[in-house]
Coordinates of C-alpha atoms and ligand atoms in Angstrom, one line a residue:
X17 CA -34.1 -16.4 -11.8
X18 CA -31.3 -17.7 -13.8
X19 CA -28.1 -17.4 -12.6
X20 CA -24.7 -16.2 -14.7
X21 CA -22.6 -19.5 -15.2
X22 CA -18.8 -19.6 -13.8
X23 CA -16.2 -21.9 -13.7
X24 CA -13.9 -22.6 -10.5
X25 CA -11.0 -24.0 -12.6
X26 CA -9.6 -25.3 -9.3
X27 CA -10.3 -27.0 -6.1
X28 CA -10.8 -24.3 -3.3
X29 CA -12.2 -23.8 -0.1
X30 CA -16.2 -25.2 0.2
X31 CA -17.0 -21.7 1.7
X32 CA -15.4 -19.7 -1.2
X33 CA -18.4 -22.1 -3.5
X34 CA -20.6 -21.7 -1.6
X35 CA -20.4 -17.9 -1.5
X36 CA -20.2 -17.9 -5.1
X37 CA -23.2 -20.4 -5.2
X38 CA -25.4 -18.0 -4.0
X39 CA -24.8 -15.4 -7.0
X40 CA -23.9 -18.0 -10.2
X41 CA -24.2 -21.3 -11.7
X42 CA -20.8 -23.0 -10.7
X43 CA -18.8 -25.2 -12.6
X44 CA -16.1 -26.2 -9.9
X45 CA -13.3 -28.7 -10.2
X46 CA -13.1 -30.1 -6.3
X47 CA -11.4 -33.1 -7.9
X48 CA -8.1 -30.3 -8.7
X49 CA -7.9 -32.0 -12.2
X50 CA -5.1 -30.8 -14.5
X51 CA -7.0 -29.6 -17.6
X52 CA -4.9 -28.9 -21.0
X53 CA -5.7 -25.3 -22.7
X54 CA -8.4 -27.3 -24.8
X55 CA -10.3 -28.1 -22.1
X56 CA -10.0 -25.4 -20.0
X57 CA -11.7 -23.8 -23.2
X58 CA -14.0 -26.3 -23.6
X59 CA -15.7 -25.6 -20.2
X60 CA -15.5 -21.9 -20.6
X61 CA -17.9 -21.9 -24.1
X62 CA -21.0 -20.9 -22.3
X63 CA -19.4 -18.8 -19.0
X64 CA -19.3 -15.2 -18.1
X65 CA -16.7 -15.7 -15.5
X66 CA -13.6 -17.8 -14.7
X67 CA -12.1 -18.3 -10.7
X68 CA -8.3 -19.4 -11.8
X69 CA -5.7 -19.5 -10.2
X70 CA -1.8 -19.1 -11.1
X71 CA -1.6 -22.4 -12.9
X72 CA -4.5 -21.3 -15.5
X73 CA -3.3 -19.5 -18.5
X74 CA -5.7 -17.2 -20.3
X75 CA -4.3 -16.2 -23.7
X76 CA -6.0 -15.3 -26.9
X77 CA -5.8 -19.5 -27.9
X78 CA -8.2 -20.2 -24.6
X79 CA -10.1 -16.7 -24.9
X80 CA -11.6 -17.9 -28.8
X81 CA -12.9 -20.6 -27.1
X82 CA -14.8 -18.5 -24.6
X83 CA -17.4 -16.2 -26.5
X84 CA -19.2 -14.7 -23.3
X85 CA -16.5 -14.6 -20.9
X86 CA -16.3 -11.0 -19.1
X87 CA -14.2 -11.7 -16.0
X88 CA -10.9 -14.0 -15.2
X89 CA -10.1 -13.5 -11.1
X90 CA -7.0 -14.8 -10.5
X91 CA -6.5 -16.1 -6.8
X92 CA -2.7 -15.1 -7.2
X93 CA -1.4 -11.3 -6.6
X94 CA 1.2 -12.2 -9.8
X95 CA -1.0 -12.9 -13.3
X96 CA 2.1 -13.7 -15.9
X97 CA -0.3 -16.6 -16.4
X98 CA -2.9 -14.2 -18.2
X99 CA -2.0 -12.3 -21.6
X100 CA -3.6 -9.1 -21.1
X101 CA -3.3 -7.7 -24.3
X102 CA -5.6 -10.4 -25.2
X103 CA -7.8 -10.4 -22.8
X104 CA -8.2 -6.6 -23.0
X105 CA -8.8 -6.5 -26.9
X106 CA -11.5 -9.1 -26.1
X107 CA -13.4 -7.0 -23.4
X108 CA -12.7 -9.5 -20.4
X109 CA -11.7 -8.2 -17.3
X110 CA -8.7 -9.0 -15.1
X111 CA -8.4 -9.1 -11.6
X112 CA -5.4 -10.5 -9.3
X113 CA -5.2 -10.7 -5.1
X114 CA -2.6 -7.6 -4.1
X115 CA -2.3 -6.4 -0.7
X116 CA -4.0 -9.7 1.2
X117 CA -0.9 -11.5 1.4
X118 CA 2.0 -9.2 1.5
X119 CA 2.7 -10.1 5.3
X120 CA 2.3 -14.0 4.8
X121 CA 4.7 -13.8 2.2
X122 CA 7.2 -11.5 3.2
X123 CA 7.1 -13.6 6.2
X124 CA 8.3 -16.5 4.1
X125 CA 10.4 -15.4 2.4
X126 CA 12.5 -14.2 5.5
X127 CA 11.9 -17.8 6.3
X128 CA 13.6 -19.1 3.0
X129 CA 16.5 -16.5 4.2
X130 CA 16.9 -17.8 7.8
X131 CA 16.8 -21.6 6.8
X132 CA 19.0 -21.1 3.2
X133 CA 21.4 -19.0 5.8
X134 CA 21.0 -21.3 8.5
X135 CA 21.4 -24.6 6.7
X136 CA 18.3 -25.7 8.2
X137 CA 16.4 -28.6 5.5
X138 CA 20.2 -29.5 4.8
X139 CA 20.7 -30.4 8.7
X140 CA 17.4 -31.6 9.3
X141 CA 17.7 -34.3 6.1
X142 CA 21.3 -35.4 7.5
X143 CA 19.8 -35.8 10.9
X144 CA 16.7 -37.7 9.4
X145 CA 19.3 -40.3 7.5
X146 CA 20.8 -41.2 10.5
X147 CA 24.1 -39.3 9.7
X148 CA 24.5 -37.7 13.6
X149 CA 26.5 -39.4 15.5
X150 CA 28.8 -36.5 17.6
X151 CA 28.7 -32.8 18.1
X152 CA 31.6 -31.5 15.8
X153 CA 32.8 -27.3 16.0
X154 CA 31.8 -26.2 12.3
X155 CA 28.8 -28.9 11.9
X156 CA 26.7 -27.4 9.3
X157 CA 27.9 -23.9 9.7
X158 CA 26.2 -20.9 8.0
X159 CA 26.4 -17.3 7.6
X160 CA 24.5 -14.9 10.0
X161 CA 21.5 -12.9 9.1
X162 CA 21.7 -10.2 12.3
X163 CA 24.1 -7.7 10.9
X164 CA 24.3 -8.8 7.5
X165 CA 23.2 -7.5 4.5
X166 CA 20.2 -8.3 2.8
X167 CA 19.3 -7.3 -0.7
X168 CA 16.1 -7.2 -2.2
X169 CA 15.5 -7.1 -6.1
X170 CA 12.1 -5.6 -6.5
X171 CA 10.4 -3.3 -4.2
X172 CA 6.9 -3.6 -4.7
X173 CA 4.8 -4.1 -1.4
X174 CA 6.6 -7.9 -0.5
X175 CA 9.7 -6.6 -1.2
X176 CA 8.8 -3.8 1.6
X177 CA 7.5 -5.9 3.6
X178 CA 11.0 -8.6 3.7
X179 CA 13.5 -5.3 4.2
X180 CA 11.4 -4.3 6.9
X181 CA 11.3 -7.3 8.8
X182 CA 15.6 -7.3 8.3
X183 CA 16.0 -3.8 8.9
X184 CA 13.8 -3.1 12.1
X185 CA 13.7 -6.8 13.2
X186 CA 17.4 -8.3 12.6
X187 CA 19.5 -5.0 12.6
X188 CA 20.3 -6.0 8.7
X189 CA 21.8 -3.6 6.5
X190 CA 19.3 -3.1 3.3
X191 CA 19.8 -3.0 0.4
X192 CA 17.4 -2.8 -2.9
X193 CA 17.6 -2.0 -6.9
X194 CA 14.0 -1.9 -8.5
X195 CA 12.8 -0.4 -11.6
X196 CA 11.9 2.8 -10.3
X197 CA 13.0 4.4 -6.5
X198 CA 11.0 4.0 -4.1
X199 CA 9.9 7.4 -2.2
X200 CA 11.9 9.5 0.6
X201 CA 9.3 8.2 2.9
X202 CA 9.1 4.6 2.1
X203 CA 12.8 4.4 2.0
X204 CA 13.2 5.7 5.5
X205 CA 10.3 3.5 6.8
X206 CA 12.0 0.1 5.2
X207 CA 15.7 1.1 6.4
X208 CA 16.7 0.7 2.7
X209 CA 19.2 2.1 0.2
X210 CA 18.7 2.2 -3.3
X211 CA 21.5 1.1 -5.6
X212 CA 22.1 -0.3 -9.0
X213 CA 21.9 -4.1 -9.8
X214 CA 25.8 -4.6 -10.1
X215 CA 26.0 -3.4 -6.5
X216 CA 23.3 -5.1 -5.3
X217 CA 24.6 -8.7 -6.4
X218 CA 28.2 -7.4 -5.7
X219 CA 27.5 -6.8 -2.2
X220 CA 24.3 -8.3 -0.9
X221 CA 25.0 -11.9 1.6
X222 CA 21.7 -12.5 1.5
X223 CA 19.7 -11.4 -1.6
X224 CA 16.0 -11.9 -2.3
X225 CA 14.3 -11.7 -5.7
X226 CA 10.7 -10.5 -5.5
X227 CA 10.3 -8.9 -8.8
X228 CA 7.0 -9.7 -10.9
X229 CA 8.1 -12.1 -14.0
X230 CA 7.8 -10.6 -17.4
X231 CA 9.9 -10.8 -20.5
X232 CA 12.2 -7.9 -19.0
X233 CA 12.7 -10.4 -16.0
X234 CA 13.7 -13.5 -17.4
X235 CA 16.5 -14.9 -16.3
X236 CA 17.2 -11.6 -14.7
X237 CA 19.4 -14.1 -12.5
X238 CA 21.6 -16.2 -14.7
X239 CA 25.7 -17.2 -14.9
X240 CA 26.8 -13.5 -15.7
X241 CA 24.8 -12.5 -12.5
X242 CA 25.5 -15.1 -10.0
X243 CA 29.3 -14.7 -10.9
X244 CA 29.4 -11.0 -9.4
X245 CA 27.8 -12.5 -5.8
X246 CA 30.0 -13.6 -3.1
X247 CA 31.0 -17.0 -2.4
X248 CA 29.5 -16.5 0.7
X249 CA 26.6 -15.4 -0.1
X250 CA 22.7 -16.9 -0.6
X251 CA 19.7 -16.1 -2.9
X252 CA 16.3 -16.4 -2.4
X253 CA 13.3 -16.3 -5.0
X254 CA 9.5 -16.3 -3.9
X255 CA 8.8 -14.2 -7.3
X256 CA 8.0 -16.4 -10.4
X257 CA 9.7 -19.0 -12.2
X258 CA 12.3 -18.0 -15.2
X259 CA 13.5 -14.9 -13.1
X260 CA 16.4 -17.2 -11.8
X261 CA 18.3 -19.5 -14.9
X262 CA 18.0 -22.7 -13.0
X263 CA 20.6 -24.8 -15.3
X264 CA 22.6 -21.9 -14.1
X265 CA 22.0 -22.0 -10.4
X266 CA 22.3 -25.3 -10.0
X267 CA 25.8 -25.3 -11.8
X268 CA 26.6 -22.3 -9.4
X269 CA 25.5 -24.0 -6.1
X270 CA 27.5 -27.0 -7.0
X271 CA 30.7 -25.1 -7.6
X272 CA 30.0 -23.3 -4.6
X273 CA 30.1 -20.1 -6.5
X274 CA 27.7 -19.1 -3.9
X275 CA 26.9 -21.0 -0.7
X276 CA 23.3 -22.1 -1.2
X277 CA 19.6 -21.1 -2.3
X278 CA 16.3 -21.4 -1.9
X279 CA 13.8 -21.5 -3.6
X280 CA 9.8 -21.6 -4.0
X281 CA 9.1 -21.0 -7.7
X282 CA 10.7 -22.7 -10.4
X283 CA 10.7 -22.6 -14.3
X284 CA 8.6 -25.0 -15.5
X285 CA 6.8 -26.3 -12.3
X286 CA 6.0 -28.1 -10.7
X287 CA 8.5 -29.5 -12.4
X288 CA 12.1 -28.7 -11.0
X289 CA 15.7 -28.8 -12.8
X290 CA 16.6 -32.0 -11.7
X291 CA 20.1 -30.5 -11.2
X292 CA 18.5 -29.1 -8.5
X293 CA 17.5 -31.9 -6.7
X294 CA 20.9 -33.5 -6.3
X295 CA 22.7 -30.3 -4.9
X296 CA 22.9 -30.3 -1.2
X297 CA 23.1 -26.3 -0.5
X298 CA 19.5 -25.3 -1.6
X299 CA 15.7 -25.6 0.0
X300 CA 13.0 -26.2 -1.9
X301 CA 9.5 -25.9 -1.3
X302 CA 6.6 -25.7 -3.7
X303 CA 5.4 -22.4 -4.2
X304 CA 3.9 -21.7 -1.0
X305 CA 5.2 -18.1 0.0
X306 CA 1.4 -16.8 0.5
X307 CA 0.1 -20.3 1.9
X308 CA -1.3 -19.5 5.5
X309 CA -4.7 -20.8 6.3
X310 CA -6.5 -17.2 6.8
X311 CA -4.3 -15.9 3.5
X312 CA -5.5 -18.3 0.9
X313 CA -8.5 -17.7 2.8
X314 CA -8.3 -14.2 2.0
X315 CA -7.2 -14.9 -1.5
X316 CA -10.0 -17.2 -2.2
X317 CA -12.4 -14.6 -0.9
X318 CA -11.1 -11.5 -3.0
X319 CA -11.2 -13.6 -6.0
X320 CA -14.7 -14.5 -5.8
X321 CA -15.6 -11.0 -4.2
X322 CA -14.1 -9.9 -7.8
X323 CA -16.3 -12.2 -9.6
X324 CA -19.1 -11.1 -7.9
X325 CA -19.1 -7.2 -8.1
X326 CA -18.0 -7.1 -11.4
X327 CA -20.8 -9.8 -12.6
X328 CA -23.3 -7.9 -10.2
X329 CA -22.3 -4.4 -10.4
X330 CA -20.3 -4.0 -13.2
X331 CA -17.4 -2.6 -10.7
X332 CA -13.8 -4.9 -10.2
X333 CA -12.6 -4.3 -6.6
X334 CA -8.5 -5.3 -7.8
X335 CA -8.8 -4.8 -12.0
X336 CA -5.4 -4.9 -13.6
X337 CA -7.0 -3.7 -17.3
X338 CA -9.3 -1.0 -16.5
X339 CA -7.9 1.3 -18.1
X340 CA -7.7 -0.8 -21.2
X341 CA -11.3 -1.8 -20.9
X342 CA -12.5 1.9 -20.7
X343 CA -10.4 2.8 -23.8
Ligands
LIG426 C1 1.7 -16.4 -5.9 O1 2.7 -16.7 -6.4 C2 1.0 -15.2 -6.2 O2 1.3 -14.6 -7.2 O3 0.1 -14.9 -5.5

């Protein structure tokens, strides 16, 4: 029997290709090779479904290049890297990981918190350079997170899952401001109070951005905002790229307009503001809030679990344009 032809745009686990071996012909990229737009196209001409991943866009330019394509899975719960408009008006399905990595990443992201709070990479790199030579009463001297209050912009299921680890777990006070109020219920489950933006960035000492990115987002974190936050206070983003003005940050952070950040996602990576590698009060890592072995596992798995019933039995387990599709 013949089998449907797919492309794995990106290295992943063997056992994800192998499961997906079993149903399709597989074009994978094990090698992790960055392919421009044109190529990506290119390999898509004769497939009916693509595995990408974050990094892959999908916009009408790519999509006239892929005739037969019917399904893009994206191994990412976010999918700003897919135009959707596009891919609806050409009949191709949509798919994204939610749920499978809300704890993994919510746990990270109170990790950014504690270390940005903490002062934890900027100790660890002075240590590392040979800098400690004596015990001294305010060395590298944070802010606490027991007590404090921590903000959360965005309340989807991460968001949740960050204010209920600093609500139930750290006796924080929380705080959130998303685009629509959460439930009675929810509220009282997550410890949290809703409240508008300018209160949230006027009060917050620890504030975390989980929002998803979209033009409404951009730079929803830029000079004007960072202004209203305390001096004392730190911000987190695990959400996507261009949410946070960078130029800005980095400008902010070395004026000490607020005491440090840290960050995962940045606009334009992997590429980072080089501004922001020079200031001392910020962490960086590179977007890895959902990266636990049994997550991306998980991730990998619901992706091709995606491919597979939708290619097999017409039926997307996560679709993010089926209503679109039906219309
Ligand atoms: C990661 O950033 C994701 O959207 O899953």
């Amino acid at each position: 029997m013949i089998k449907p032809k797919i492309l794995v745009a990106r290295a992943v686990f063997p056992q994800t290709l192998e499961r997906l071996s079993q149903h399709f012909d597989v074009e994978s990229n094990q090698a992790d090779e960055t392919w421009s737009k044109a190529e990506l196209a290119r390999r898509l001409a004769d497939k009916v479904g693509a595995f990408t991943t974050g990094s892959d866009r999908i916009d009408a330019e790519v999509l006239a290049g892929a005739p037969h394509l019917k399904i893009c899975a994206n191994m990412a719960v976010g999918y700003n890297n897919f135009d959707i408009p596009a891919m609806t008006a050409r009949g191709v399905m949509a798919t994204n990981t939610p749920d499978v990595l809300t704890e993994t990443t919510a746990d990270f992201g109170f990790a950014l918190v504690m270390a940005t709070a903490r002062r934890i990479a900027e100790s660890e790199h002075y240590l590392r350079a040979g800098h400690w030579t004596k015990w001294s009463y305010d060395m590298f001297a944070g802010s606490d997170i027991h007590g404090a209050t921590l903000g959360i912009l965005g309340m989807g299921r991460i968001g949740q899952g960050i204010a209920k680890r600093g609500a139930h777990g750290f006796g924080m006070n929380v705080i959130y401001h998303n685009r629509s109020r959460l439930s009675a219920e929810l509220e009282t489950d997550c410890k949290a109070r809703y409240v508008s933006k300018e209160e949230l960035l006027k009060t917050a000492d620890h504030l975390v951005l989980v929002l998803p990115y979209s033009a409404a987002s951009h730079h929803a974190i830029g000079a004007a905002e960072l202004a209203q936050m305390k001096p004392t206070a730190t911000l987190v983003n695990i959400a996507r790229g261009g949410i946070v003005d960078d130029a800005a940050l980095a400008v902010a952070l070395k004026n000490k307009q607020i005491a440090a950040a840290g960050l995962d996602v940045f606009e334009g990576e992997p590429s980072v503001h080089p501004d922001l590698l020079t200031v001392p009060n910020v962490v960086l890592t590179p977007h890895i809030a959902s990266s636990s072995v049994p997550t991306r596992l998980a991730m990998a798995n619901l992706a091709a679990d995606n491919l597979i019933s939708y290619l097999t039995q017409n039926k997307a387990l996560t679709p993010l344009n089926a209503d679109g599709l039906a219309a």
